Short mmCIF file of N, CA and C and ligand atoms in Angstrom, two decimals:
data_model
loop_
_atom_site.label_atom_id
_atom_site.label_comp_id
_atom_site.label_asym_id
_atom_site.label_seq_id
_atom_site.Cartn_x
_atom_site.Cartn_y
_atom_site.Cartn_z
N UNK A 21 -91.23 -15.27 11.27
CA UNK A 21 -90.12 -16.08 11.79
C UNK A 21 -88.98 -15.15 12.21
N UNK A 22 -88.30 -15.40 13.32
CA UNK A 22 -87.71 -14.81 13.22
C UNK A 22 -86.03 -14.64 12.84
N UNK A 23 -85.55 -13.57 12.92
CA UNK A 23 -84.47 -13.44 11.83
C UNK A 23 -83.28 -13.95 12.46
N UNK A 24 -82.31 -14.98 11.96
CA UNK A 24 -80.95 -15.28 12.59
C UNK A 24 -80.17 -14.85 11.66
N UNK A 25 -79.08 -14.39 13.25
CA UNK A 25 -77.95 -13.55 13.06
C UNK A 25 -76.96 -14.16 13.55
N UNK A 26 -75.87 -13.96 12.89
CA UNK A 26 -74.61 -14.66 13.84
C UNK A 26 -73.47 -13.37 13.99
N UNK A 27 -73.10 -13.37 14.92
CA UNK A 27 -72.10 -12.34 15.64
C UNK A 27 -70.57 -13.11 15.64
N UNK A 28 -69.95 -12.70 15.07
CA UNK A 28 -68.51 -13.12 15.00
C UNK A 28 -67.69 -12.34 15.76
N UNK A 29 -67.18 -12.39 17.21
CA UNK A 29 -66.50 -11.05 18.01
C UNK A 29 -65.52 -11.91 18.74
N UNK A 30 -64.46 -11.42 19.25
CA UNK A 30 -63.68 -11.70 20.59
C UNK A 30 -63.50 -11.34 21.78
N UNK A 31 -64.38 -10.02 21.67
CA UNK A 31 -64.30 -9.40 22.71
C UNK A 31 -65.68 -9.89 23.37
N UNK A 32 -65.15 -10.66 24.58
CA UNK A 32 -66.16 -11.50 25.00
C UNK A 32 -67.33 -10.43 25.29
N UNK A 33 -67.14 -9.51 26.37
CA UNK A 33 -68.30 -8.60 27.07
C UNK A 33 -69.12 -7.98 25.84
N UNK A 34 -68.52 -7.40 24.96
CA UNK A 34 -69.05 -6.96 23.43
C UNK A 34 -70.46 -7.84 22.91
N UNK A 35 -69.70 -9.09 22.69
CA UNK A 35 -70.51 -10.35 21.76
C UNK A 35 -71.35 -11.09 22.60
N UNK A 36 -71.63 -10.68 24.41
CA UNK A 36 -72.17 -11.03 25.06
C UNK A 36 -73.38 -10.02 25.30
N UNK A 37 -72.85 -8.96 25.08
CA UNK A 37 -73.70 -7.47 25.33
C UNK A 37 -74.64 -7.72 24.22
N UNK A 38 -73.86 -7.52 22.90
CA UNK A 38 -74.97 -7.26 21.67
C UNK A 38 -75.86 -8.35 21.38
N UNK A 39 -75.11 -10.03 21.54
CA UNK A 39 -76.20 -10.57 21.68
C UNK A 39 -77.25 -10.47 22.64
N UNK A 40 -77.42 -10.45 23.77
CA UNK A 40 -78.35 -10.04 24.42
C UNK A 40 -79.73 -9.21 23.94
N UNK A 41 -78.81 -7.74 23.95
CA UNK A 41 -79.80 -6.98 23.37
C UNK A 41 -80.48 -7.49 22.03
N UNK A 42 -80.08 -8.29 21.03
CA UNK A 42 -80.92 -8.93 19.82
C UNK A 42 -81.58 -9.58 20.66
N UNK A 43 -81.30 -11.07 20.85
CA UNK A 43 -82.34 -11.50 21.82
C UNK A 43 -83.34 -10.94 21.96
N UNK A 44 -83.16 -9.61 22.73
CA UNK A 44 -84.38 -9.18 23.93
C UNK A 44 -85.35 -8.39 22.45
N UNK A 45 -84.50 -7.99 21.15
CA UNK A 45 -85.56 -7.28 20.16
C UNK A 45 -85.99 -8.53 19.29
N UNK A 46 -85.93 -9.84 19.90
CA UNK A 46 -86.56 -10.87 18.91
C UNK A 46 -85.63 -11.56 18.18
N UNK A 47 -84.38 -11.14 17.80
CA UNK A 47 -83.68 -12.35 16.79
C UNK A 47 -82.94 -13.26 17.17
N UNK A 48 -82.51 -13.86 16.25
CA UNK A 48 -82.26 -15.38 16.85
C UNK A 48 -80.75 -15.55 16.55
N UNK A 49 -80.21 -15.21 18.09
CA UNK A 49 -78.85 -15.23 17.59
C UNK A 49 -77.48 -16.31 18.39
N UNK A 50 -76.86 -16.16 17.28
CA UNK A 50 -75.66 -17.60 17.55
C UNK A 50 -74.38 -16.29 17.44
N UNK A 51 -73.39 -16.65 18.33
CA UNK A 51 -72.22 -15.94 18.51
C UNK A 51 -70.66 -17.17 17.98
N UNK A 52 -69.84 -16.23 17.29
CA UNK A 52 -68.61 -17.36 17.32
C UNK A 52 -67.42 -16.25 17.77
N UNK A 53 -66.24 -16.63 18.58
CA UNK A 53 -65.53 -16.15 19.44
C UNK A 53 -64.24 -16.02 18.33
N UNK A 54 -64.08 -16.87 16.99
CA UNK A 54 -62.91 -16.50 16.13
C UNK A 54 -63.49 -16.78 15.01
N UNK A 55 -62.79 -16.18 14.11
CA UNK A 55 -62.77 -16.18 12.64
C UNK A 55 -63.31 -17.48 12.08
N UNK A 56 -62.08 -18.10 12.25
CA UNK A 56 -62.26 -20.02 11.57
C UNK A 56 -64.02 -20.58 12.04
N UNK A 57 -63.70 -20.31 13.24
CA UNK A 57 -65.32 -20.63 13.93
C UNK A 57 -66.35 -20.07 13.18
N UNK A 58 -66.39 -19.02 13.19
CA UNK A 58 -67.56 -18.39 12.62
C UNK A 58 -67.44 -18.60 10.91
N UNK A 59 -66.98 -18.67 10.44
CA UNK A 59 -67.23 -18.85 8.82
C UNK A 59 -67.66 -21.11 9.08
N UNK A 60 -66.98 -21.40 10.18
CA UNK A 60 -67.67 -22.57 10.11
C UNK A 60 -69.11 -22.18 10.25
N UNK A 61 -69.53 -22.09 11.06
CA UNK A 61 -70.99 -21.36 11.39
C UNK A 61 -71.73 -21.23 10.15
N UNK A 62 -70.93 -19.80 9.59
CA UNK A 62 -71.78 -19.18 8.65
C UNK A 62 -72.04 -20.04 7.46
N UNK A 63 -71.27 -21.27 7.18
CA UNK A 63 -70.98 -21.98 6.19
C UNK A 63 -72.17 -23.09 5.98
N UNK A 64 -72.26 -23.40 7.11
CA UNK A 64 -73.07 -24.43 7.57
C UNK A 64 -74.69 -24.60 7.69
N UNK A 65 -74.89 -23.21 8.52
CA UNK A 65 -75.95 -22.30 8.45
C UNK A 65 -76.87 -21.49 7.79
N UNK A 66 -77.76 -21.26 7.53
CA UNK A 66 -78.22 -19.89 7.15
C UNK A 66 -78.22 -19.00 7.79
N UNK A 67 -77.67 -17.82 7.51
CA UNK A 67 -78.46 -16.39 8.58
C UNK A 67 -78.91 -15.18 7.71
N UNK A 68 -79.69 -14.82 8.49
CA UNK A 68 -80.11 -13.21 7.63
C UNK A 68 -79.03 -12.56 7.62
N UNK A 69 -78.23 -12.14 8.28
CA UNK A 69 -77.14 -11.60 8.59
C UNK A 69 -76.02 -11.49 9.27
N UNK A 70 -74.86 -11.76 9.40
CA UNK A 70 -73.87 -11.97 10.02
C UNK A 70 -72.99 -10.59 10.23
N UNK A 71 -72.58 -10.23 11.58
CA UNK A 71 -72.38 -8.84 12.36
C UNK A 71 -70.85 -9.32 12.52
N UNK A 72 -69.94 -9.20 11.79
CA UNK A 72 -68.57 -9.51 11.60
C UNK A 72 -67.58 -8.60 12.15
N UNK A 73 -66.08 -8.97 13.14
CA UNK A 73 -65.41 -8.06 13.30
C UNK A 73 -64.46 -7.88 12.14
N UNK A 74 -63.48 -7.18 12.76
CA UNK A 74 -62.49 -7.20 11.63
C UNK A 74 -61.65 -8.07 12.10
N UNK A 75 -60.68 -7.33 13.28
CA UNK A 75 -60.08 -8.18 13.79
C UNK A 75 -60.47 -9.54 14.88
N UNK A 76 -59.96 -10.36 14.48
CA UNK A 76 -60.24 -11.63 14.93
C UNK A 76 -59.27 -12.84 15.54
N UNK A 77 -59.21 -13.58 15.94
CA UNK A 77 -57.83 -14.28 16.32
C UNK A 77 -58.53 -15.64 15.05
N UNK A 78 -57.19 -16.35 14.62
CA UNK A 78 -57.31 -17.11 13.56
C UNK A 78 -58.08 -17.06 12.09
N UNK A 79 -58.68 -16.26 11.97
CA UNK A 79 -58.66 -15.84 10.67
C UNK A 79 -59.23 -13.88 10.64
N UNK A 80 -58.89 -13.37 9.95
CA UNK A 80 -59.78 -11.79 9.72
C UNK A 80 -60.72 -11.59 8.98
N UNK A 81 -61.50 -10.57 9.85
CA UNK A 81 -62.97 -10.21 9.15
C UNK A 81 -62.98 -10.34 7.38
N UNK A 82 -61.61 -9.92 7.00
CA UNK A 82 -61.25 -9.94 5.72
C UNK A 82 -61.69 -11.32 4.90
N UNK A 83 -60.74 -12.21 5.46
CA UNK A 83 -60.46 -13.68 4.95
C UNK A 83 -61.82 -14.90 4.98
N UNK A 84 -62.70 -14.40 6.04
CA UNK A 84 -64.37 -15.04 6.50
C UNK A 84 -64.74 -14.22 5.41
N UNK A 85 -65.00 -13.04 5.09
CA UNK A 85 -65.60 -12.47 4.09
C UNK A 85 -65.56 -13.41 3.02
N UNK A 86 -64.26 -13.30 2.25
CA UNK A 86 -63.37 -13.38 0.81
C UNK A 86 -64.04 -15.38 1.07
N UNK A 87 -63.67 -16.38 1.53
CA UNK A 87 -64.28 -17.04 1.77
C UNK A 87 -65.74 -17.97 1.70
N UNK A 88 -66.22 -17.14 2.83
CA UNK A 88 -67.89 -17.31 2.54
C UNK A 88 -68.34 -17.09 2.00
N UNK A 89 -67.95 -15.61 1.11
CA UNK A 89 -68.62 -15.70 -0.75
C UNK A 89 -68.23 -16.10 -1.55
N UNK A 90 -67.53 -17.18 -1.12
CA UNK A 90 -67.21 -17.91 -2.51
C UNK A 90 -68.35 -18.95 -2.75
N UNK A 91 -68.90 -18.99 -1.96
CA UNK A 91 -70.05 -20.56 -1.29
C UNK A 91 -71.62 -19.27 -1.36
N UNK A 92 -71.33 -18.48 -0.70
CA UNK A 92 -73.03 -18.18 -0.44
C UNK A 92 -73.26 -16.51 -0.33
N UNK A 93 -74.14 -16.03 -0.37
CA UNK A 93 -74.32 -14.68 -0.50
C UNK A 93 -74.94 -14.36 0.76
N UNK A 94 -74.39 -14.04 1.97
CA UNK A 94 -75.14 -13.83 2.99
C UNK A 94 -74.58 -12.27 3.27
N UNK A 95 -75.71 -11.32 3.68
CA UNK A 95 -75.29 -9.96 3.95
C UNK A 95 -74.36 -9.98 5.11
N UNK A 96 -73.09 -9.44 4.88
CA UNK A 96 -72.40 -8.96 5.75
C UNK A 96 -71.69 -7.70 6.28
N UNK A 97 -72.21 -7.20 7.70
CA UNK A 97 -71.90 -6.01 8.47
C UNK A 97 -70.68 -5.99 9.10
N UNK A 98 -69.73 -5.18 8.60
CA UNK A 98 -68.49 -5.62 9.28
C UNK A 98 -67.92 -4.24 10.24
N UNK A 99 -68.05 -4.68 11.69
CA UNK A 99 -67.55 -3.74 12.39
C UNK A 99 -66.07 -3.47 12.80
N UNK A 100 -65.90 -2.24 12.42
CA UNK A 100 -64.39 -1.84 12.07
C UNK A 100 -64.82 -0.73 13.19
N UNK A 101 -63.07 -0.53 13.88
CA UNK A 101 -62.45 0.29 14.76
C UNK A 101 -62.68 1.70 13.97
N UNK A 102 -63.04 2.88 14.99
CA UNK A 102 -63.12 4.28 14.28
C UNK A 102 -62.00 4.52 14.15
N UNK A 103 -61.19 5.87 13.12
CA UNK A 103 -59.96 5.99 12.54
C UNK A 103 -59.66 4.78 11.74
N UNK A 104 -60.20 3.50 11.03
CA UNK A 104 -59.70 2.98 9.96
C UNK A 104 -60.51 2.90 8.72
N UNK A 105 -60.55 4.13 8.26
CA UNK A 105 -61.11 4.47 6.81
C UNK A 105 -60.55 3.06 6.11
N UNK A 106 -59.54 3.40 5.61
CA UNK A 106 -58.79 2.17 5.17
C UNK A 106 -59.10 0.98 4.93
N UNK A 107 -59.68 0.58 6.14
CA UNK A 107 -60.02 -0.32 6.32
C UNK A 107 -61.64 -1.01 5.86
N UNK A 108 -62.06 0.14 6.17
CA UNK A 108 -63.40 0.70 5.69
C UNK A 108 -63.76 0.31 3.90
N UNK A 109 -63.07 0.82 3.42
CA UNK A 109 -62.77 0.81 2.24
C UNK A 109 -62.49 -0.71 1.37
N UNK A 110 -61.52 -1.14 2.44
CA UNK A 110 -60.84 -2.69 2.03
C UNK A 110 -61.97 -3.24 2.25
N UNK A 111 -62.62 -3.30 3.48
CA UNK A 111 -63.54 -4.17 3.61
C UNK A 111 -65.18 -4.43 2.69
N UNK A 112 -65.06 -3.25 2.02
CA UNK A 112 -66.22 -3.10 1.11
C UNK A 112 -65.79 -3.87 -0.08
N UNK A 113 -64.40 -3.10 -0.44
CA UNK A 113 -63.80 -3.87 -1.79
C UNK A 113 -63.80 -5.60 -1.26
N UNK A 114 -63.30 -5.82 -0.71
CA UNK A 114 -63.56 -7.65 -0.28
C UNK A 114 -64.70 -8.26 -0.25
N UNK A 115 -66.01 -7.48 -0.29
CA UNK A 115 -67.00 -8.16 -0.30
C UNK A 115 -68.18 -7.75 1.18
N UNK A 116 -68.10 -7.35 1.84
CA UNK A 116 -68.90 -6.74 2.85
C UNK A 116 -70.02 -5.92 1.89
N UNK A 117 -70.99 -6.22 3.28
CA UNK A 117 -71.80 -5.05 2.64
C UNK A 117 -72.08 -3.91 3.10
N UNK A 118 -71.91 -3.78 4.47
CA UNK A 118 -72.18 -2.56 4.89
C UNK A 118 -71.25 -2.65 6.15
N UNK A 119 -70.68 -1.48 6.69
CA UNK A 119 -70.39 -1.76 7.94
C UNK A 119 -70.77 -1.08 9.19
N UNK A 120 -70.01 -1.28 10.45
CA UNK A 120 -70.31 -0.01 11.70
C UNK A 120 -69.65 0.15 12.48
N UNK A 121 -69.33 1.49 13.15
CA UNK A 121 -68.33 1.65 13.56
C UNK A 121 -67.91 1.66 14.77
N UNK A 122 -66.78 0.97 15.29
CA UNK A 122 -66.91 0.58 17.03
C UNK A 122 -66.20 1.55 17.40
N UNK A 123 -66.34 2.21 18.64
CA UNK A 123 -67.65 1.95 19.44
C UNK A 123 -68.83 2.56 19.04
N UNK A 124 -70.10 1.46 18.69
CA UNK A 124 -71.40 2.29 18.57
C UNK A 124 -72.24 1.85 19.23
N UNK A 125 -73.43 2.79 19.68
CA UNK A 125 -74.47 2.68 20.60
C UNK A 125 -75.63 1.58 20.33
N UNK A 126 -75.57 0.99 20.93
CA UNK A 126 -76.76 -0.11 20.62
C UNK A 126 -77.91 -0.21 19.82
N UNK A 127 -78.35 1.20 20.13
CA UNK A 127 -79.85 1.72 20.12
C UNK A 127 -79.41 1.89 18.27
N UNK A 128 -77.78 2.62 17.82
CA UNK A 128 -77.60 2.50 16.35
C UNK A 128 -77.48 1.48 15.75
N UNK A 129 -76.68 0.18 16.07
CA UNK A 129 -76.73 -0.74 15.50
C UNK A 129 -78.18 -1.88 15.30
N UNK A 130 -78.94 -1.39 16.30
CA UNK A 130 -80.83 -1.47 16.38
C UNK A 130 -81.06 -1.35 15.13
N UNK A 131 -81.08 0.19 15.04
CA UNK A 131 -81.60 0.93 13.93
C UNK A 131 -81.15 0.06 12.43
N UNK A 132 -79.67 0.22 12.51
CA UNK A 132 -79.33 -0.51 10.81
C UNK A 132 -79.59 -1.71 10.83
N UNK A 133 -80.03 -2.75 11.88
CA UNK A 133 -80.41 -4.29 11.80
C UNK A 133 -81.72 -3.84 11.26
N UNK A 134 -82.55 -3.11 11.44
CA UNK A 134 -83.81 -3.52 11.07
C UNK A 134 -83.90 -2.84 9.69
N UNK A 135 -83.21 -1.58 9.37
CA UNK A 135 -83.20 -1.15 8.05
C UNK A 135 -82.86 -2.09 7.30
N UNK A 136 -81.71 -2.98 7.52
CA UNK A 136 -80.88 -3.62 6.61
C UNK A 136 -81.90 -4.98 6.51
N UNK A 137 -82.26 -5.54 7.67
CA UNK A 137 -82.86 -7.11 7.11
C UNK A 137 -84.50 -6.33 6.37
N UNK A 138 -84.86 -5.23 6.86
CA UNK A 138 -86.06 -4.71 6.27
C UNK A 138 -86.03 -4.95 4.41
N UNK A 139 -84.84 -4.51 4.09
CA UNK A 139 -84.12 -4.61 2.64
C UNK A 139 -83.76 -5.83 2.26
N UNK A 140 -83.57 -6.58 3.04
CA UNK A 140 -83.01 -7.75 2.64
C UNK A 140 -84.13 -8.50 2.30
N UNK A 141 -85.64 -8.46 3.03
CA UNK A 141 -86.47 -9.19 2.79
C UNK A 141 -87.14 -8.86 1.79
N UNK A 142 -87.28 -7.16 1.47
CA UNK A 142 -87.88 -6.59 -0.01
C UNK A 142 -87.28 -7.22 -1.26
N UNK A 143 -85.64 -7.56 -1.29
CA UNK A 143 -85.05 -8.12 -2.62
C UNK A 143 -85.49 -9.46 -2.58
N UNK A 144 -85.27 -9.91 -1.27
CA UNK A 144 -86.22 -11.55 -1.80
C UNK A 144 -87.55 -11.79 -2.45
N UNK A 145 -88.54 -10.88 -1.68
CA UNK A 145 -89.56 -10.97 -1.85
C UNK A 145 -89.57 -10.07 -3.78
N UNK A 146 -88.55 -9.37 -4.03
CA UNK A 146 -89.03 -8.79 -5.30
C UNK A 146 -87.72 -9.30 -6.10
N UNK A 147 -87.02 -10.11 -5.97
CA UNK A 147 -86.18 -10.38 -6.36
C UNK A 147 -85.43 -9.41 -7.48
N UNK A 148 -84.96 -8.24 -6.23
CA UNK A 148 -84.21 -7.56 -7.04
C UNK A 148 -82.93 -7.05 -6.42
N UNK A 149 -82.21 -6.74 -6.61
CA UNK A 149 -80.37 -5.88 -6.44
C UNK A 149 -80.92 -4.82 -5.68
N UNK A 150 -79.67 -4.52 -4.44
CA UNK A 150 -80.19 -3.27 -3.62
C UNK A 150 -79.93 -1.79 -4.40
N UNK A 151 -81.35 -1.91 -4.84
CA UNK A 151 -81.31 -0.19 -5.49
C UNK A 151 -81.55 0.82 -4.81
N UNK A 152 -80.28 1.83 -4.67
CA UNK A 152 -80.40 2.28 -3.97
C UNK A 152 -79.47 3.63 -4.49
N UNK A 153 -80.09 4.73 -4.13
CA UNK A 153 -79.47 6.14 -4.75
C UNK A 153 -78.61 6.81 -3.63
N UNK A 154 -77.41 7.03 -3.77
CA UNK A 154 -76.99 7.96 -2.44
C UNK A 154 -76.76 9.63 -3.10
N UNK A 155 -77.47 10.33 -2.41
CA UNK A 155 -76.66 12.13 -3.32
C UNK A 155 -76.14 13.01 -2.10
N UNK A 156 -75.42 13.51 -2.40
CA UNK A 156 -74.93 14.61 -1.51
C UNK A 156 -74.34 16.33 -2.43
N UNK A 157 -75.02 16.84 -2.47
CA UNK A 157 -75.11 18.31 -3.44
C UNK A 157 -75.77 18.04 -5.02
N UNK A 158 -74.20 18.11 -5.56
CA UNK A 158 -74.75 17.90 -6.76
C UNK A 158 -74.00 16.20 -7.32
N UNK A 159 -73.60 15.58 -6.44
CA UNK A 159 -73.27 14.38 -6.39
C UNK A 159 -74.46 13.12 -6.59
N UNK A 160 -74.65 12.81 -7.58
CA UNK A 160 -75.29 11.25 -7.08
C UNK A 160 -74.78 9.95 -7.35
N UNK A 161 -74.64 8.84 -6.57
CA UNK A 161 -74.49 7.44 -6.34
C UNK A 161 -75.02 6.72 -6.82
N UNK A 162 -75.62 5.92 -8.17
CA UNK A 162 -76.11 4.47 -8.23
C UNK A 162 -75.89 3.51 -8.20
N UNK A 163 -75.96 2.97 -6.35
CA UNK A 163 -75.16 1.82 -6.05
C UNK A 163 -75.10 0.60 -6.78
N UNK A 164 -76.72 0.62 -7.65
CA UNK A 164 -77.02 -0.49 -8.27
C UNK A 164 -76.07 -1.01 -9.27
N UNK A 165 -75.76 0.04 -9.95
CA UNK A 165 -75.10 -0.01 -11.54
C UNK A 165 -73.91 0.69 -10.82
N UNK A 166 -73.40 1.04 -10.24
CA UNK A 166 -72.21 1.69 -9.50
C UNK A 166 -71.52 2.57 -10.24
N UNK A 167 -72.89 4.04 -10.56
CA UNK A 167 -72.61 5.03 -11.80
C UNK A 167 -72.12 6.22 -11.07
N UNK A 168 -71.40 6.99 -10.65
CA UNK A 168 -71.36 8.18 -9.72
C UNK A 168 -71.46 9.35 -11.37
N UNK A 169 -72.23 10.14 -10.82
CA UNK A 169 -72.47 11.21 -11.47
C UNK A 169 -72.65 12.97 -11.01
N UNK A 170 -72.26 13.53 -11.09
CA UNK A 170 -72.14 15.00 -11.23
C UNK A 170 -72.92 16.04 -11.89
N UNK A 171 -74.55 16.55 -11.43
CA UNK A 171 -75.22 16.69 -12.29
C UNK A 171 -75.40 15.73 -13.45
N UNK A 172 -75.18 16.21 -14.56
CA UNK A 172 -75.78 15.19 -15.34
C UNK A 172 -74.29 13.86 -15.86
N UNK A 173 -73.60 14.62 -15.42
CA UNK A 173 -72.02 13.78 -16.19
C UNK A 173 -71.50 13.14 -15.56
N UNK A 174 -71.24 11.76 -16.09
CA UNK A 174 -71.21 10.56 -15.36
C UNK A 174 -69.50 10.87 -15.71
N UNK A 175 -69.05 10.04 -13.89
CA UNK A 175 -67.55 10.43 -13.61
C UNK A 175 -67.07 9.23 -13.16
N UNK A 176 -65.74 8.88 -14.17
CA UNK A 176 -64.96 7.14 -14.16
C UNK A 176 -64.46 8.05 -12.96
N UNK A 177 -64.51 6.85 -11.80
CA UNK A 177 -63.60 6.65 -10.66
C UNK A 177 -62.91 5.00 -10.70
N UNK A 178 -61.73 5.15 -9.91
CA UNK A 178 -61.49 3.85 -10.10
C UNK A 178 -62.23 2.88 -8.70
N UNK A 179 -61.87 1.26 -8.62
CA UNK A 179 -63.08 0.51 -7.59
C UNK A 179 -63.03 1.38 -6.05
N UNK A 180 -61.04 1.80 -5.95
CA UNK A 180 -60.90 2.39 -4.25
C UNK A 180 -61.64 3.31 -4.72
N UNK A 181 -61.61 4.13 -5.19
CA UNK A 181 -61.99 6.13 -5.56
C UNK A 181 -63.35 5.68 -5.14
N UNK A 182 -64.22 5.15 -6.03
CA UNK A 182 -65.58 4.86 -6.00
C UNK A 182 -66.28 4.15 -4.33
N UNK A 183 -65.65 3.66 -3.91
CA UNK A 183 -66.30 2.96 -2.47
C UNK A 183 -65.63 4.19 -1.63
N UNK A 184 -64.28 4.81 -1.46
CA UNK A 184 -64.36 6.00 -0.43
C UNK A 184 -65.27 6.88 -1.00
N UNK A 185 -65.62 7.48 -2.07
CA UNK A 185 -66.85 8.74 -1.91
C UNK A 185 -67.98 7.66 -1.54
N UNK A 186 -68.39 7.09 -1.82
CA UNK A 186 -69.83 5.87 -1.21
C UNK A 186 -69.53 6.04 0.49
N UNK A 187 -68.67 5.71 0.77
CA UNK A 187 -68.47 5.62 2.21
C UNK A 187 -68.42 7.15 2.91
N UNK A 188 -68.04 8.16 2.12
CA UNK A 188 -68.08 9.44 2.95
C UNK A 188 -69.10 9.84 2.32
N UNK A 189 -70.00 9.73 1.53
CA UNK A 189 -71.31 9.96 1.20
C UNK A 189 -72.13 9.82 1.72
N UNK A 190 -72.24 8.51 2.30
CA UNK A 190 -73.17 7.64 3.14
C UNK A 190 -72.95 8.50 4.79
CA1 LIG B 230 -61.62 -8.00 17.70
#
């Protein structure tokens, strides 16, 4: 079956472009032009995944987030402007799950749709939490249990500390 997605954008040519290209790789996709709209959507709906901006007219990527999980657990990709770490950050702490960064190439946001619903269908099917290790030297990540460790010595960060090294890790 295939996978529906809903695209939450304003920038018309954008949310006209990327849907397309899903389309043409098979998924089944519904677009909403503002915030309020699209968490109606998402509310209403099921989707495998919802491709969220940040900024939005009438409500923010933020507020659809904070929101729609209060009701339902649907994976959400939230595309944020390059230069807003910050933002990056907020948006993880609010509840996102992953994001990407505009402007990106089609052919990348390809790539993480199919990694990501690829994952999404393994936890259903095994009904389990995305386990998942990130390391970089002698750094490792367990997103699962959200343990950051240092060789062997596990290191308290606080929730920001902990999602910026995740995010410049990643
Ligand atoms: Ca926008």
């Amino acid at each position: 079956m295939s996978k529906r997605i809903l695209i939450v954008e304003d920038e018309k040519n954008l949310a006209r472009f990327v849907s397309l290209e899903l389309q043409h790789e098979g998924y089944d996709v519904v677009t909403a032009d503002n915030g309020r709209e699209g968490l109606e959507m998402a509310l209403e709906k099921d989707f495998d995944l919802i491709l969220l901006d940040l900024m939005l007219p009438e409500m923010d990527g933020f507020e659809v987030t904070r929101r729609l999980q209060q009701e339902k657990d649907t994976y959400i990709m939230m595309m944020i402007a390059r230069d807003s770490i910050m933002d990056i950050v907020a948006g993880l702490d609010r509840g996102a799950d992953d994001y990407i960064i505009k402007p990106f190439a089609i052919e990348e946001l390809l790539a993480r749709l199919r990694a990501v619903l690829r994952r999404v269908d393994f936890e259903n099917d095994n009904g389990t939490t995305k386990q998942t290790t990130v390391t970089y030297r002698d750094l490792t990540i367990e997103k699962e249990n959200r343990v950051v460790r240092r060789g062997d010595e596990i290191i308290e960060l606080t929730k920001r500390e902990y999602e910026l090294l995740l995010t410049l890790m990643e």
